[in-house]
Coordinates of C-alpha atoms and ligand atoms in Angstrom, one line a residue:
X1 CA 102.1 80.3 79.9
X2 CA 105.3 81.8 78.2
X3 CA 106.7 84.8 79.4
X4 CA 109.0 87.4 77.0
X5 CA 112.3 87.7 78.5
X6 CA 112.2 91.5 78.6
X7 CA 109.5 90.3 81.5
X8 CA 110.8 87.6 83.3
X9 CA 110.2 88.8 87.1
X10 CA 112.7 90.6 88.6
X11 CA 114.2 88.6 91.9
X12 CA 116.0 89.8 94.9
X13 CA 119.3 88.0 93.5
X14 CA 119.1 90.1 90.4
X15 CA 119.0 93.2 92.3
X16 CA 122.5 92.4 93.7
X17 CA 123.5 91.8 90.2
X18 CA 122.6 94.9 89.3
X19 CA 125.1 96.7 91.4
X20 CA 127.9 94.3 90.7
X21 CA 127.4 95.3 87.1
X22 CA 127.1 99.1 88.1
X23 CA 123.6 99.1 86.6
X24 CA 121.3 101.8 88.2
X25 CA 118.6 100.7 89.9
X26 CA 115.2 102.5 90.0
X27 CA 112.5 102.2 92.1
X28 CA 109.2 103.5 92.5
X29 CA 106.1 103.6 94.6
X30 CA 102.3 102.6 93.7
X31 CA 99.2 102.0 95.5
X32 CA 97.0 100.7 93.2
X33 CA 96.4 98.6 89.6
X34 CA 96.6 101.3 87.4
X35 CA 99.5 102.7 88.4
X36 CA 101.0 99.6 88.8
X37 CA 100.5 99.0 85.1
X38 CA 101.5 102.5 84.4
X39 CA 105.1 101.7 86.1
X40 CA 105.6 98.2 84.7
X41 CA 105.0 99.5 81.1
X42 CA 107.7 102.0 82.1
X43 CA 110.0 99.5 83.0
X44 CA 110.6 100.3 86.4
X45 CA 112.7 97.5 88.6
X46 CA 111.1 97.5 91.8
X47 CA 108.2 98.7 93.0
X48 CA 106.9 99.7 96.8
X49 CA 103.7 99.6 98.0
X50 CA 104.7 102.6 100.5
X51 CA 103.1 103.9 103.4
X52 CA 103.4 106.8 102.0
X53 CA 100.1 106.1 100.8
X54 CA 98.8 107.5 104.3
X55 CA 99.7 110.5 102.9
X56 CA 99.2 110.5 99.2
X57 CA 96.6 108.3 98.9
X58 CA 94.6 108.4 101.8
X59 CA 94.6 112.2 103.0
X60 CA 96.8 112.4 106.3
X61 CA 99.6 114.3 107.4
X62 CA 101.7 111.4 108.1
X63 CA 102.4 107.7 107.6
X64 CA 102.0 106.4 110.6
X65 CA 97.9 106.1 110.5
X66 CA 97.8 103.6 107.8
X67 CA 97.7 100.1 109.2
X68 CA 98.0 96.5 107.7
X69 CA 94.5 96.4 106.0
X70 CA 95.0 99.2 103.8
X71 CA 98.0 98.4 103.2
X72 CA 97.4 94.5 102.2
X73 CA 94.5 96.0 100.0
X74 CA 96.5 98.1 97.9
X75 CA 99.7 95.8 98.1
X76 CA 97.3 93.0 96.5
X77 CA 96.0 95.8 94.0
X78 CA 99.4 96.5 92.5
X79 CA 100.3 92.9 92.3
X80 CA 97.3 92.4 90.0
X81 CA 98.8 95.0 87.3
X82 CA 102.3 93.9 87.9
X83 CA 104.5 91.5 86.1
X84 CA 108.0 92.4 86.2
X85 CA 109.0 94.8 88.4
X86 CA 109.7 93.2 92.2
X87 CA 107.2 93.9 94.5
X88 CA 108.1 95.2 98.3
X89 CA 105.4 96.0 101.1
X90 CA 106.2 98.5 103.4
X91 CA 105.5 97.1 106.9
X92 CA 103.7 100.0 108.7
X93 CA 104.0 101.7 111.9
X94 CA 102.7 99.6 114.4
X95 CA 102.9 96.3 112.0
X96 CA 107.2 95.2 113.8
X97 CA 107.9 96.8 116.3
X98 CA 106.1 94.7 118.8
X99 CA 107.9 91.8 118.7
X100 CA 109.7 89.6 116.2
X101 CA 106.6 87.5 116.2
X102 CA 104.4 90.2 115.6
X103 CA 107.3 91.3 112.6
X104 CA 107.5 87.7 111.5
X105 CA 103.6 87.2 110.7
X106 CA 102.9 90.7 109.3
X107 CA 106.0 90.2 106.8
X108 CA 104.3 86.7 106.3
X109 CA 100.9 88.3 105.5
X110 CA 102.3 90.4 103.0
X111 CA 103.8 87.5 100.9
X112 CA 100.3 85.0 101.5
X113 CA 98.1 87.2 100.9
X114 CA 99.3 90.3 98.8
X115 CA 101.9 88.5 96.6
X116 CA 104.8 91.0 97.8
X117 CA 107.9 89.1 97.2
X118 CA 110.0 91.0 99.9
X119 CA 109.2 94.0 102.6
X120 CA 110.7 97.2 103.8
X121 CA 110.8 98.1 107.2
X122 CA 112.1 101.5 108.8
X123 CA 115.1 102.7 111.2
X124 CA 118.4 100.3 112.4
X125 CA 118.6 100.2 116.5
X126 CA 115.4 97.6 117.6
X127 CA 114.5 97.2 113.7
X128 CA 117.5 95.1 113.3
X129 CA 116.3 92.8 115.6
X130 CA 113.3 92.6 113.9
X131 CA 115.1 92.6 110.0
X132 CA 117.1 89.4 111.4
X133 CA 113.7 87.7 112.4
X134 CA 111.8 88.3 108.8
X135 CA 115.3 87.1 107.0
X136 CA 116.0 84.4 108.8
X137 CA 112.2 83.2 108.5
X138 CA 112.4 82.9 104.3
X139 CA 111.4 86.9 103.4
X140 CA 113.5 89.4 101.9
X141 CA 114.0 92.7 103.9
X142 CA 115.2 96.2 102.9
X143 CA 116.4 98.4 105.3
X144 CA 115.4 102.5 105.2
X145 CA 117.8 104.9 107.0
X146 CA 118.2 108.4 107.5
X147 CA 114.9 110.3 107.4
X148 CA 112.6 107.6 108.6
X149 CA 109.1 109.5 108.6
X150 CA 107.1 106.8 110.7
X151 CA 109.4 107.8 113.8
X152 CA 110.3 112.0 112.0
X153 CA 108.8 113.7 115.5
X154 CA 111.3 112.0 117.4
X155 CA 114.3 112.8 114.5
X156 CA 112.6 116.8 115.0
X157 CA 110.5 116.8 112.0
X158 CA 110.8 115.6 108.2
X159 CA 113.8 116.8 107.5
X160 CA 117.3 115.9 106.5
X161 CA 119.4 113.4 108.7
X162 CA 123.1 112.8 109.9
X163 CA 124.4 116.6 109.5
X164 CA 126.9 116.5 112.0
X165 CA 129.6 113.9 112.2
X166 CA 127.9 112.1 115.1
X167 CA 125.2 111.9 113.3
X168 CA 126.4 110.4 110.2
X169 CA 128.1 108.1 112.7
X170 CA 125.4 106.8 113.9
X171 CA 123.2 106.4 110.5
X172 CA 126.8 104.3 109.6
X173 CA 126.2 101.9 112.3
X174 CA 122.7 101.6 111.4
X175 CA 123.3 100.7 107.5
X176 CA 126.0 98.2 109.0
X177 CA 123.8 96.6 111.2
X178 CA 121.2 95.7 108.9
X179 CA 123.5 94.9 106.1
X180 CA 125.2 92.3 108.5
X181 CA 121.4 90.7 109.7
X182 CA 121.0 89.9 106.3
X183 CA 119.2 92.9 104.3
X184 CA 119.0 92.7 100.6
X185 CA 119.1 96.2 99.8
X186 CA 118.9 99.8 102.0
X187 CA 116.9 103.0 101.3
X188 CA 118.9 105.8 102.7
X189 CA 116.7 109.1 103.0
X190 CA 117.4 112.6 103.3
X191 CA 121.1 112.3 103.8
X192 CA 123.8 115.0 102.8
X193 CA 124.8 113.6 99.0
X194 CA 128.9 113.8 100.7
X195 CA 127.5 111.8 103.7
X196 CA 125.8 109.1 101.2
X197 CA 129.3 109.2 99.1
X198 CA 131.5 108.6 101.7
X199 CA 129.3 105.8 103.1
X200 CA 128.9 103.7 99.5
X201 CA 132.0 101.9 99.9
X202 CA 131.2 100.3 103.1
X203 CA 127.9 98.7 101.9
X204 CA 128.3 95.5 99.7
X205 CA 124.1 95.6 99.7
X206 CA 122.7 97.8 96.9
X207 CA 122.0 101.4 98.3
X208 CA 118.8 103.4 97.1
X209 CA 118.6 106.5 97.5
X210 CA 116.1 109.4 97.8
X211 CA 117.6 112.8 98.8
X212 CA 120.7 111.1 99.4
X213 CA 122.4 112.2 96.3
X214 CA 123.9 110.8 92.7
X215 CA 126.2 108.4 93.9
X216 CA 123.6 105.6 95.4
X217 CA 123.4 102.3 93.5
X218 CA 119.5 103.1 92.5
X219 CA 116.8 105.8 92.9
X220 CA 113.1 105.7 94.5
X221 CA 110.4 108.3 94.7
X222 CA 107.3 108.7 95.4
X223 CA 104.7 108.0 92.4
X224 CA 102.3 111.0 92.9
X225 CA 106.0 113.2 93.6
X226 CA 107.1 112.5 90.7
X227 CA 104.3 112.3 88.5
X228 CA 102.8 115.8 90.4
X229 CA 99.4 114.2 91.4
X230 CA 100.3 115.0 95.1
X231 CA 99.3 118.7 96.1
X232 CA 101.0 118.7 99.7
X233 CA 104.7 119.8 101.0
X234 CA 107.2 118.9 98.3
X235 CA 110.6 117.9 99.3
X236 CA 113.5 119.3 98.1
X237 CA 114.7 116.3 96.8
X238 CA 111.4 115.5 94.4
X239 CA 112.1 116.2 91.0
X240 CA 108.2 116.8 89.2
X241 CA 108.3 114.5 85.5
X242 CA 104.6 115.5 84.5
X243 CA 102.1 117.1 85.8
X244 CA 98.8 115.1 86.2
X245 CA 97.5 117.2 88.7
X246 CA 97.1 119.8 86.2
X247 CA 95.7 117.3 83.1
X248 CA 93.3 116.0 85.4
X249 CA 91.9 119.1 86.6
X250 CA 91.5 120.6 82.8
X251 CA 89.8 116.8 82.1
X252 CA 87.3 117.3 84.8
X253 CA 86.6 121.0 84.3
X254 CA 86.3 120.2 80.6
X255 CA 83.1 117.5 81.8
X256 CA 81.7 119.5 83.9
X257 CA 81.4 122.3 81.7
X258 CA 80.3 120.0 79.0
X259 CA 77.6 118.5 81.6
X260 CA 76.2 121.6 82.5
X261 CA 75.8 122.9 78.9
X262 CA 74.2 120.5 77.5
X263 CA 76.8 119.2 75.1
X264 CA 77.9 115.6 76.6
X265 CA 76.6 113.2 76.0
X266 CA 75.8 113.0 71.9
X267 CA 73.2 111.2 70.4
X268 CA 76.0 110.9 67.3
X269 CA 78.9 109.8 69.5
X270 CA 77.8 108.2 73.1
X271 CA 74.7 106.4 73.1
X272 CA 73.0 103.2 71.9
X273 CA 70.2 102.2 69.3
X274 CA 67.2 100.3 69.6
X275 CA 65.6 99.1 66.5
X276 CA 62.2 101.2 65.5
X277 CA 59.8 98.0 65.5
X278 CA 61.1 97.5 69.2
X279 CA 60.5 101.2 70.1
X280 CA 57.1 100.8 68.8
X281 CA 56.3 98.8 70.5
X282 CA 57.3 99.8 74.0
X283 CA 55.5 103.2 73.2
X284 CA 52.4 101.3 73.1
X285 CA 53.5 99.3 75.8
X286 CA 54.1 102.5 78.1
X287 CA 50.4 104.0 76.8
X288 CA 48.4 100.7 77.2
X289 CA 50.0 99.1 80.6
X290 CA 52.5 101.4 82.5
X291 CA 50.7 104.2 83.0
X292 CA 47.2 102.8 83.8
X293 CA 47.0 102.6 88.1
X294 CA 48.4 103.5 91.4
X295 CA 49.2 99.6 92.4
X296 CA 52.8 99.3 91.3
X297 CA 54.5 96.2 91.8
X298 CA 57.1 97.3 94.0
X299 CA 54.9 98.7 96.8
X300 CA 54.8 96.0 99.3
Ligands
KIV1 O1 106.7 104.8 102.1 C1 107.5 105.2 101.1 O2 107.0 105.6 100.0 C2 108.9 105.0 101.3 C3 109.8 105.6 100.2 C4 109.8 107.0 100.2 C5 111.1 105.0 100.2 O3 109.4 104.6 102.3

């Protein structure tokens, strides 16, 4: 099979390529083959299969119920409508922290049997321990500081990290730590934009950013953020590019009106045609046969 250039895979050394040639890097969630169609087309250059999907996709108010199932099912879904982007599975809460065994073979599970070519796991501290582990075994890890939502009741809530000096401190050691166990890349979330700034030139690994500011080597957000699917709490940091909230509720209102009225379907437009000599003959069929006892077939 031959494959256009403008779709060769993207791979994990590209994406450090990309910041040595100051190239912005921009990342996106999806959950499922459409939409994983939908960002290819668009040209996206990574693509996570996040847990935010406990939230978006699947109804609760946080990530941490979505476990690796789910998450296999819709990591496998998106690689079906993927072919260029690269693909990263979020490792969810429960899924590392165990061990580095237990990090090890869930990393492994998302490469065998999803097709993700990397995964993302959350927080420095014991999560470095557990990023050394999955690099040294073969797979690609990105690290996520700052706002880390599976552990946000410990950091006081879902809301923006290392606004204090200590605090930044201590999100700086964390970056380091995972860039020196060997991460590929970082997401830093929530983080003061002059925090994020000051931090860039310290990290050789390219930085993505969401709520962290302009000055990150790539962007990521949330699908349903951005495309305004999502009806919950929006962050400050979302920026809305459609609104398909709205289009799909004036599509579904218009059927259901349509439905209920009487004018969908049309006999012009939606259905199909049997020829007269074979409608004949089933009229006669229904008058002669069907309708002559009580002893139908299926009444055992
Ligand atoms: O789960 C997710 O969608 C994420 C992104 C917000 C980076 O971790």
């Amino acid at each position: 099979m031959s494959v256009q250039p403008d779709r060769v895979p993207v791979t994990v050394p590209q994406i450090a390529e990309m910041k040595r040639q100051g190239e912005r890097i921009v990342m996106v969630t999806a959950y499922d083959y459409p939409s994983a169609q939908i960002v290819d087309e668009a040209g996206v250059d990574i693509v996570l299969v996040g847990d935010t999907a406990a939230m978006v996709v699947l109804g609760y108010d946080a990530t941490t119920p979505v476990g690796m199932e789910e998450m296999l099912m819709m990591a496998g879904a998106v690689r079906r409508g993927l072919e260029r982007p690269l693909l990263i599975g979020d490792m969810p809460f429960g899924s590392y922290e165990g061990s580095n065994e237990q990090a090890i073979e869930n990393a492994q599970r998302f490469v065998k049997q999803a097709g993700c070519s990397a995964v993302k796991l959350e927080r420095g501290g014991p999560s470095v321990d557990r990023a050394r582990a999955i690099v040294r075994s073969g797979i690609p890890v990105m690290g996520h500081v700052g706002l880390t939502p599976q552990t946000a009741s410990a950091l006081g809530g879902f809301k923006a990290q290392g606004r204090t000096a200590e605090a930044a401190a201590k999100l700086t050691e964390e970056a380091l730590a995972l860039q020196a166990v060997g991460c590929f890349a970082i997401v830093f979330e929530a983080i003061p934009s002059a925090v994020t700034e000051a931090l860039m030139p310290k990290l050789e690994i390219p930085v993505i950013g969401i709520g962290a500011g302009p000055a990150t080597d790539g962007q990521v957000l949330v699908l349903h953020d951005l495309l305004g699917v999502y009806a919950g709490h929006k962050p400050k940091f979302v920026k809305r590019f459609a609104d398909v909230r709205g289009e799909s509720l004036r599509g579904v209102r218009a059927y259901t009106e349509e439905v209920r009225a009487g004018r969908f379907p049309t006999e012009e437009e939606h259905t199909y045609s049997i020829p007269p000599e074979e409608l004949e003959e089933f009229a006669r069929y229904l008058e002669e046969e069907a309708l002559v006892g009580t002893d139908t077939p299926w009444d055992w």
